[in-house]
Amino acid sequence: ETAVSHEPAPYAGTTLDLQEVDLERAGRAVVREHVAVLEQTYRHLQPLNLERYFKLLRYAPGIEEYAALAALERVLTGSSDYAHVVCDTPPTGLTLRMLALPQLTLDWIGRLAALRREILDKRHTIYRLSRGDETSTTLPYRAADDPVMRTLDAMQARYTRLQTALAGPDTDVVVVFNPDRLALAESRRLLAGLAALGLSCRTAWHNKFPAGDPAEAERVEAALLGPYPGIRRIRVGTGHAWDTELAV
């Protein structure tokens, strides 16, 4: 048995690195990062004592998904020289929500940037009307001078890199499915979600397939993979290793 830590570590006797993300620890890091950005961007609001609101961020919806995505981001867009990266995720909605976050975040950043530009435009109008008042507070009204816009631009660049990596030709989301009804329903949801997100799924593993009943295996695979022609199908039967490989 090999102990796997939160940080990547070499696996003895191989060229592999292993890592098991501690989502609670990663979530705390995500909260600290967001708090630092907010405090830096909105320093003029510090007198309002926002600390108690920051403490609630760790319980906010989506923090777990952002934590998992941040761990994946460090590997995909970092400076590592890995030839291949394999990320094992649970077959649940967490995986879809995590994979959808870059696109959703970019959409929100675009909306926030448009709103911020409108605020800056109105601020500029007010500035022009009041510039004769020497006692007025001068606030930045150009996007290049605005800390909020600089933060949004940096976030946009970051999530664009991540989305490019996830949707790139070298990335493949592999679906592993069991032939029971509940597992198939979850796998069907995952495949539909991947298609909606424009993410590639070129391989599906049929786990614990009925080796003694190939007709049943064909029926299960046709029901799940029929709408997605071109997905490579790998069967792993119960009680033994690789059984056969078929192309759908």
PDB file of N, CA, C and O in Angstrom, residues 107-154:
ATOM      1  N   ASP A 107     -17.710  33.559 -18.554  1.00  0.00           N
ATOM      2  CA  ASP A 107     -18.951  34.259 -18.874  1.00  0.00           C
ATOM      3  C   ASP A 107     -19.238  35.346 -17.839  1.00  0.00           C
ATOM      4  O   ASP A 107     -19.580  36.486 -18.185  1.00  0.00           O
ATOM      5  N   TRP A 108     -19.077  35.004 -16.558  1.00  0.00           N
ATOM      6  CA  TRP A 108     -19.321  35.981 -15.501  1.00  0.00           C
ATOM      7  C   TRP A 108     -18.304  37.114 -15.551  1.00  0.00           C
ATOM      8  O   TRP A 108     -18.640  38.281 -15.326  1.00  0.00           O
ATOM      9  N   ILE A 109     -17.051  36.794 -15.845  1.00  0.00           N
ATOM     10  CA  ILE A 109     -16.025  37.836 -15.947  1.00  0.00           C
ATOM     11  C   ILE A 109     -16.385  38.813 -17.064  1.00  0.00           C
ATOM     12  O   ILE A 109     -16.240  40.035 -16.916  1.00  0.00           O
ATOM     13  N   GLY A 110     -16.862  38.280 -18.193  1.00  0.00           N
ATOM     14  CA  GLY A 110     -17.277  39.154 -19.289  1.00  0.00           C
ATOM     15  C   GLY A 110     -18.401  40.088 -18.880  1.00  0.00           C
ATOM     16  O   GLY A 110     -18.376  41.285 -19.213  1.00  0.00           O
ATOM     17  N   ARG A 111     -19.373  39.562 -18.140  1.00  0.00           N
ATOM     18  CA  ARG A 111     -20.491  40.395 -17.677  1.00  0.00           C
ATOM     19  C   ARG A 111     -20.022  41.448 -16.672  1.00  0.00           C
ATOM     20  O   ARG A 111     -20.434  42.609 -16.717  1.00  0.00           O
ATOM     21  N   LEU A 112     -19.158  41.019 -15.727  1.00  0.00           N
ATOM     22  CA  LEU A 112     -18.654  41.956 -14.728  1.00  0.00           C
ATOM     23  C   LEU A 112     -17.785  43.031 -15.357  1.00  0.00           C
ATOM     24  O   LEU A 112     -17.834  44.200 -14.951  1.00  0.00           O
ATOM     25  N   ALA A 113     -16.986  42.644 -16.361  1.00  0.00           N
ATOM     26  CA  ALA A 113     -16.128  43.632 -17.031  1.00  0.00           C
ATOM     27  C   ALA A 113     -16.969  44.672 -17.755  1.00  0.00           C
ATOM     28  O   ALA A 113     -16.658  45.871 -17.731  1.00  0.00           O
ATOM     29  N   ALA A 114     -18.050  44.223 -18.415  1.00  0.00           N
ATOM     30  CA  ALA A 114     -18.927  45.166 -19.107  1.00  0.00           C
ATOM     31  C   ALA A 114     -19.570  46.130 -18.111  1.00  0.00           C
ATOM     32  O   ALA A 114     -19.663  47.345 -18.362  1.00  0.00           O
ATOM     33  N   LEU A 115     -20.012  45.590 -16.956  1.00  0.00           N
ATOM     34  CA  LEU A 115     -20.609  46.436 -15.917  1.00  0.00           C
ATOM     35  C   LEU A 115     -19.586  47.414 -15.359  1.00  0.00           C
ATOM     36  O   LEU A 115     -19.886  48.595 -15.133  1.00  0.00           O
ATOM     37  N   ARG A 116     -18.357  46.931 -15.172  1.00  0.00           N
ATOM     38  CA  ARG A 116     -17.317  47.802 -14.618  1.00  0.00           C
ATOM     39  C   ARG A 116     -16.973  48.933 -15.596  1.00  0.00           C
ATOM     40  O   ARG A 116     -16.747  50.077 -15.181  1.00  0.00           O
ATOM     41  N   ARG A 117     -16.929  48.620 -16.889  1.00  0.00           N
ATOM     42  CA  ARG A 117     -16.652  49.664 -17.884  1.00  0.00           C
ATOM     43  C   ARG A 117     -17.749  50.729 -17.863  1.00  0.00           C
ATOM     44  O   ARG A 117     -17.486  51.919 -18.027  1.00  0.00           O
ATOM     45  N   GLU A 118     -18.979  50.288 -17.657  1.00  0.00           N
ATOM     46  CA  GLU A 118     -20.090  51.248 -17.570  1.00  0.00           C
ATOM     47  C   GLU A 118     -19.925  52.135 -16.340  1.00  0.00           C
ATOM     48  O   GLU A 118     -20.168  53.354 -16.401  1.00  0.00           O
ATOM     49  N   ILE A 119     -19.493  51.539 -15.223  1.00  0.00           N
ATOM     50  CA  ILE A 119     -19.256  52.324 -14.009  1.00  0.00           C
ATOM     51  C   ILE A 119     -18.146  53.342 -14.236  1.00  0.00           C
ATOM     52  O   ILE A 119     -18.253  54.513 -13.840  1.00  0.00           O
ATOM     53  N   LEU A 120     -17.066  52.889 -14.889  1.00  0.00           N
ATOM     54  CA  LEU A 120     -15.947  53.795 -15.157  1.00  0.00           C
ATOM     55  C   LEU A 120     -16.365  54.927 -16.085  1.00  0.00           C
ATOM     56  O   LEU A 120     -15.919  56.074 -15.915  1.00  0.00           O
ATOM     57  N   ASP A 121     -17.207  54.615 -17.052  1.00  0.00           N
ATOM     58  CA  ASP A 121     -17.683  55.646 -17.976  1.00  0.00           C
ATOM     59  C   ASP A 121     -18.499  56.698 -17.231  1.00  0.00           C
ATOM     60  O   ASP A 121     -18.324  57.909 -17.437  1.00  0.00           O
ATOM     61  N   LYS A 122     -19.380  56.251 -16.334  1.00  0.00           N
ATOM     62  CA  LYS A 122     -20.191  57.192 -15.558  1.00  0.00           C
ATOM     63  C   LYS A 122     -19.303  57.973 -14.580  1.00  0.00           C
ATOM     64  O   LYS A 122     -19.527  59.166 -14.333  1.00  0.00           O
ATOM     65  N   ARG A 123     -18.299  57.288 -14.037  1.00  0.00           N
ATOM     66  CA  ARG A 123     -17.373  57.973 -13.134  1.00  0.00           C
ATOM     67  C   ARG A 123     -16.620  59.076 -13.885  1.00  0.00           C
ATOM     68  O   ARG A 123     -16.380  60.158 -13.354  1.00  0.00           O
ATOM     69  N   HIS A 124     -16.238  58.786 -15.131  1.00  0.00           N
ATOM     70  CA  HIS A 124     -15.531  59.775 -15.934  1.00  0.00           C
ATOM     71  C   HIS A 124     -16.416  60.989 -16.180  1.00  0.00           C
ATOM     72  O   HIS A 124     -15.967  62.137 -16.134  1.00  0.00           O
ATOM     73  N   THR A 125     -17.699  60.732 -16.433  1.00  0.00           N
ATOM     74  CA  THR A 125     -18.631  61.837 -16.652  1.00  0.00           C
ATOM     75  C   THR A 125     -18.719  62.719 -15.407  1.00  0.00           C
ATOM     76  O   THR A 125     -18.669  63.962 -15.494  1.00  0.00           O
ATOM     77  N   ILE A 126     -18.830  62.065 -14.250  1.00  0.00           N
ATOM     78  CA  ILE A 126     -18.904  62.821 -12.992  1.00  0.00           C
ATOM     79  C   ILE A 126     -17.611  63.595 -12.758  1.00  0.00           C
ATOM     80  O   ILE A 126     -17.623  64.754 -12.311  1.00  0.00           O
ATOM     81  N   TYR A 127     -16.490  62.954 -13.094  1.00  0.00           N
ATOM     82  CA  TYR A 127     -15.194  63.615 -12.911  1.00  0.00           C
ATOM     83  C   TYR A 127     -15.100  64.886 -13.760  1.00  0.00           C
ATOM     84  O   TYR A 127     -14.651  65.934 -13.294  1.00  0.00           O
ATOM     85  N   ARG A 128     -15.549  64.788 -15.007  1.00  0.00           N
ATOM     86  CA  ARG A 128     -15.484  65.945 -15.890  1.00  0.00           C
ATOM     87  C   ARG A 128     -16.349  67.083 -15.360  1.00  0.00           C
ATOM     88  O   ARG A 128     -16.011  68.253 -15.481  1.00  0.00           O
ATOM     89  N   LEU A 129     -17.489  66.734 -14.768  1.00  0.00           N
ATOM     90  CA  LEU A 129     -18.393  67.750 -14.250  1.00  0.00           C
ATOM     91  C   LEU A 129     -17.858  68.409 -12.987  1.00  0.00           C
ATOM     92  O   LEU A 129     -18.206  69.547 -12.680  1.00  0.00           O
ATOM     93  N   SER A 130     -17.037  67.658 -12.241  1.00  0.00           N
ATOM     94  CA  SER A 130     -16.604  68.178 -10.937  1.00  0.00           C
ATOM     95  C   SER A 130     -15.112  68.475 -10.875  1.00  0.00           C
ATOM     96  O   SER A 130     -14.584  68.747  -9.798  1.00  0.00           O
ATOM     97  N   ARG A 131     -14.414  68.453 -12.010  1.00  0.00           N
ATOM     98  CA  ARG A 131     -12.960  68.595 -11.957  1.00  0.00           C
ATOM     99  C   ARG A 131     -12.512  69.992 -11.517  1.00  0.00           C
ATOM    100  O   ARG A 131     -11.336  70.179 -11.186  1.00  0.00           O
ATOM    101  N   GLY A 132     -13.424  70.937 -11.490  1.00  0.00           N
ATOM    102  CA  GLY A 132     -13.045  72.253 -10.993  1.00  0.00           C
ATOM    103  C   GLY A 132     -12.943  72.300  -9.489  1.00  0.00           C
ATOM    104  O   GLY A 132     -12.426  73.264  -8.929  1.00  0.00           O
ATOM    105  N   ASP A 133     -13.432  71.241  -8.815  1.00  0.00           N
ATOM    106  CA  ASP A 133     -13.408  71.209  -7.345  1.00  0.00           C
ATOM    107  C   ASP A 133     -12.093  70.585  -6.878  1.00  0.00           C
ATOM    108  O   ASP A 133     -11.866  69.390  -7.021  1.00  0.00           O
ATOM    109  N   GLU A 134     -11.204  71.383  -6.316  1.00  0.00           N
ATOM    110  CA  GLU A 134      -9.892  70.902  -5.910  1.00  0.00           C
ATOM    111  C   GLU A 134      -9.974  69.928  -4.736  1.00  0.00           C
ATOM    112  O   GLU A 134      -9.040  69.175  -4.481  1.00  0.00           O
ATOM    113  N   THR A 135     -11.070  69.935  -4.000  1.00  0.00           N
ATOM    114  CA  THR A 135     -11.178  69.072  -2.830  1.00  0.00           C
ATOM    115  C   THR A 135     -11.767  67.709  -3.171  1.00  0.00           C
ATOM    116  O   THR A 135     -11.835  66.831  -2.324  1.00  0.00           O
ATOM    117  N   SER A 136     -12.228  67.492  -4.400  1.00  0.00           N
ATOM    118  CA  SER A 136     -12.853  66.213  -4.758  1.00  0.00           C
ATOM    119  C   SER A 136     -11.799  65.110  -4.830  1.00  0.00           C
ATOM    120  O   SER A 136     -10.633  65.354  -5.126  1.00  0.00           O
ATOM    121  N   THR A 137     -12.228  63.892  -4.509  1.00  0.00           N
ATOM    122  CA  THR A 137     -11.346  62.728  -4.560  1.00  0.00           C
ATOM    123  C   THR A 137     -11.241  62.231  -5.987  1.00  0.00           C
ATOM    124  O   THR A 137     -12.255  61.973  -6.640  1.00  0.00           O
ATOM    125  N   THR A 138     -10.012  62.091  -6.480  1.00  0.00           N
ATOM    126  CA  THR A 138      -9.807  61.621  -7.844  1.00  0.00           C
ATOM    127  C   THR A 138      -9.725  60.097  -7.854  1.00  0.00           C
ATOM    128  O   THR A 138      -8.841  59.515  -7.219  1.00  0.00           O
ATOM    129  N   LEU A 139     -10.633  59.458  -8.545  1.00  0.00           N
ATOM    130  CA  LEU A 139     -10.663  58.001  -8.661  1.00  0.00           C
ATOM    131  C   LEU A 139     -10.326  57.614 -10.093  1.00  0.00           C
ATOM    132  O   LEU A 139     -10.602  58.374 -11.024  1.00  0.00           O
ATOM    133  N   PRO A 140      -9.712  56.449 -10.313  1.00  0.00           N
ATOM    134  CA  PRO A 140      -9.385  56.040 -11.680  1.00  0.00           C
ATOM    135  C   PRO A 140     -10.641  55.810 -12.500  1.00  0.00           C
ATOM    136  O   PRO A 140     -11.608  55.220 -12.026  1.00  0.00           O
ATOM    137  N   TYR A 141     -10.637  56.308 -13.726  1.00  0.00           N
ATOM    138  CA  TYR A 141     -11.782  56.089 -14.603  1.00  0.00           C
ATOM    139  C   TYR A 141     -11.362  55.436 -15.909  1.00  0.00           C
ATOM    140  O   TYR A 141     -12.203  55.130 -16.742  1.00  0.00           O
ATOM    141  N   ARG A 142     -10.060  55.231 -16.104  1.00  0.00           N
ATOM    142  CA  ARG A 142      -9.602  54.481 -17.263  1.00  0.00           C
ATOM    143  C   ARG A 142      -9.421  53.021 -16.859  1.00  0.00           C
ATOM    144  O   ARG A 142      -8.951  52.720 -15.757  1.00  0.00           O
ATOM    145  N   ALA A 143      -9.766  52.098 -17.771  1.00  0.00           N
ATOM    146  CA  ALA A 143      -9.660  50.672 -17.460  1.00  0.00           C
ATOM    147  C   ALA A 143      -8.243  50.287 -17.071  1.00  0.00           C
ATOM    148  O   ALA A 143      -8.027  49.478 -16.167  1.00  0.00           O
ATOM    149  N   ALA A 144      -7.249  50.882 -17.741  1.00  0.00           N
ATOM    150  CA  ALA A 144      -5.855  50.538 -17.466  1.00  0.00           C
ATOM    151  C   ALA A 144      -5.430  50.956 -16.061  1.00  0.00           C
ATOM    152  O   ALA A 144      -4.484  50.394 -15.500  1.00  0.00           O
ATOM    153  N   ASP A 145      -6.110  51.957 -15.481  1.00  0.00           N
ATOM    154  CA  ASP A 145      -5.753  52.444 -14.153  1.00  0.00           C
ATOM    155  C   ASP A 145      -6.602  51.838 -13.048  1.00  0.00           C
ATOM    156  O   ASP A 145      -6.337  52.079 -11.869  1.00  0.00           O
ATOM    157  N   ASP A 146      -7.604  51.086 -13.428  1.00  0.00           N
ATOM    158  CA  ASP A 146      -8.582  50.591 -12.455  1.00  0.00           C
ATOM    159  C   ASP A 146      -8.159  49.231 -11.908  1.00  0.00           C
ATOM    160  O   ASP A 146      -7.995  48.278 -12.665  1.00  0.00           O
ATOM    161  N   PRO A 147      -7.984  49.084 -10.593  1.00  0.00           N
ATOM    162  CA  PRO A 147      -7.545  47.801 -10.023  1.00  0.00           C
ATOM    163  C   PRO A 147      -8.558  46.684 -10.238  1.00  0.00           C
ATOM    164  O   PRO A 147      -8.186  45.522 -10.368  1.00  0.00           O
ATOM    165  N   VAL A 148      -9.844  47.026 -10.252  1.00  0.00           N
ATOM    166  CA  VAL A 148     -10.862  46.003 -10.484  1.00  0.00           C
ATOM    167  C   VAL A 148     -10.746  45.438 -11.896  1.00  0.00           C
ATOM    168  O   VAL A 148     -10.793  44.217 -12.108  1.00  0.00           O
ATOM    169  N   MET A 149     -10.570  46.313 -12.889  1.00  0.00           N
ATOM    170  CA  MET A 149     -10.423  45.849 -14.266  1.00  0.00           C
ATOM    171  C   MET A 149      -9.141  45.038 -14.430  1.00  0.00           C
ATOM    172  O   MET A 149      -9.121  44.039 -15.161  1.00  0.00           O
ATOM    173  N   ARG A 150      -8.080  45.442 -13.758  1.00  0.00           N
ATOM    174  CA  ARG A 150      -6.830  44.673 -13.847  1.00  0.00           C
ATOM    175  C   ARG A 150      -7.019  43.273 -13.258  1.00  0.00           C
ATOM    176  O   ARG A 150      -6.505  42.284 -13.789  1.00  0.00           O
ATOM    177  N   THR A 151      -7.769  43.201 -12.168  1.00  0.00           N
ATOM    178  CA  THR A 151      -8.051  41.894 -11.568  1.00  0.00           C
ATOM    179  C   THR A 151      -8.888  41.037 -12.504  1.00  0.00           C
ATOM    180  O   THR A 151      -8.617  39.838 -12.688  1.00  0.00           O
ATOM    181  N   LEU A 152      -9.918  41.628 -13.101  1.00  0.00           N
ATOM    182  CA  LEU A 152     -10.765  40.882 -14.030  1.00  0.00           C
ATOM    183  C   LEU A 152      -9.979  40.422 -15.251  1.00  0.00           C
ATOM    184  O   LEU A 152     -10.163  39.290 -15.736  1.00  0.00           O
ATOM    185  N   ASP A 153      -9.092  41.274 -15.762  1.00  0.00           N
ATOM    186  CA  ASP A 153      -8.276  40.894 -16.913  1.00  0.00           C
ATOM    187  C   ASP A 153      -7.352  39.719 -16.571  1.00  0.00           C
ATOM    188  O   ASP A 153      -7.171  38.799 -17.377  1.00  0.00           O
ATOM    189  N   ALA A 154      -6.766  39.757 -15.368  1.00  0.00           N
ATOM    190  CA  ALA A 154      -5.881  38.668 -14.952  1.00  0.00           C
ATOM    191  C   ALA A 154      -6.661  37.359 -14.798  1.00  0.00           C
ATOM    192  O   ALA A 154      -6.190  36.291 -15.202  1.00  0.00           O
TER     193      ALA A 154
END
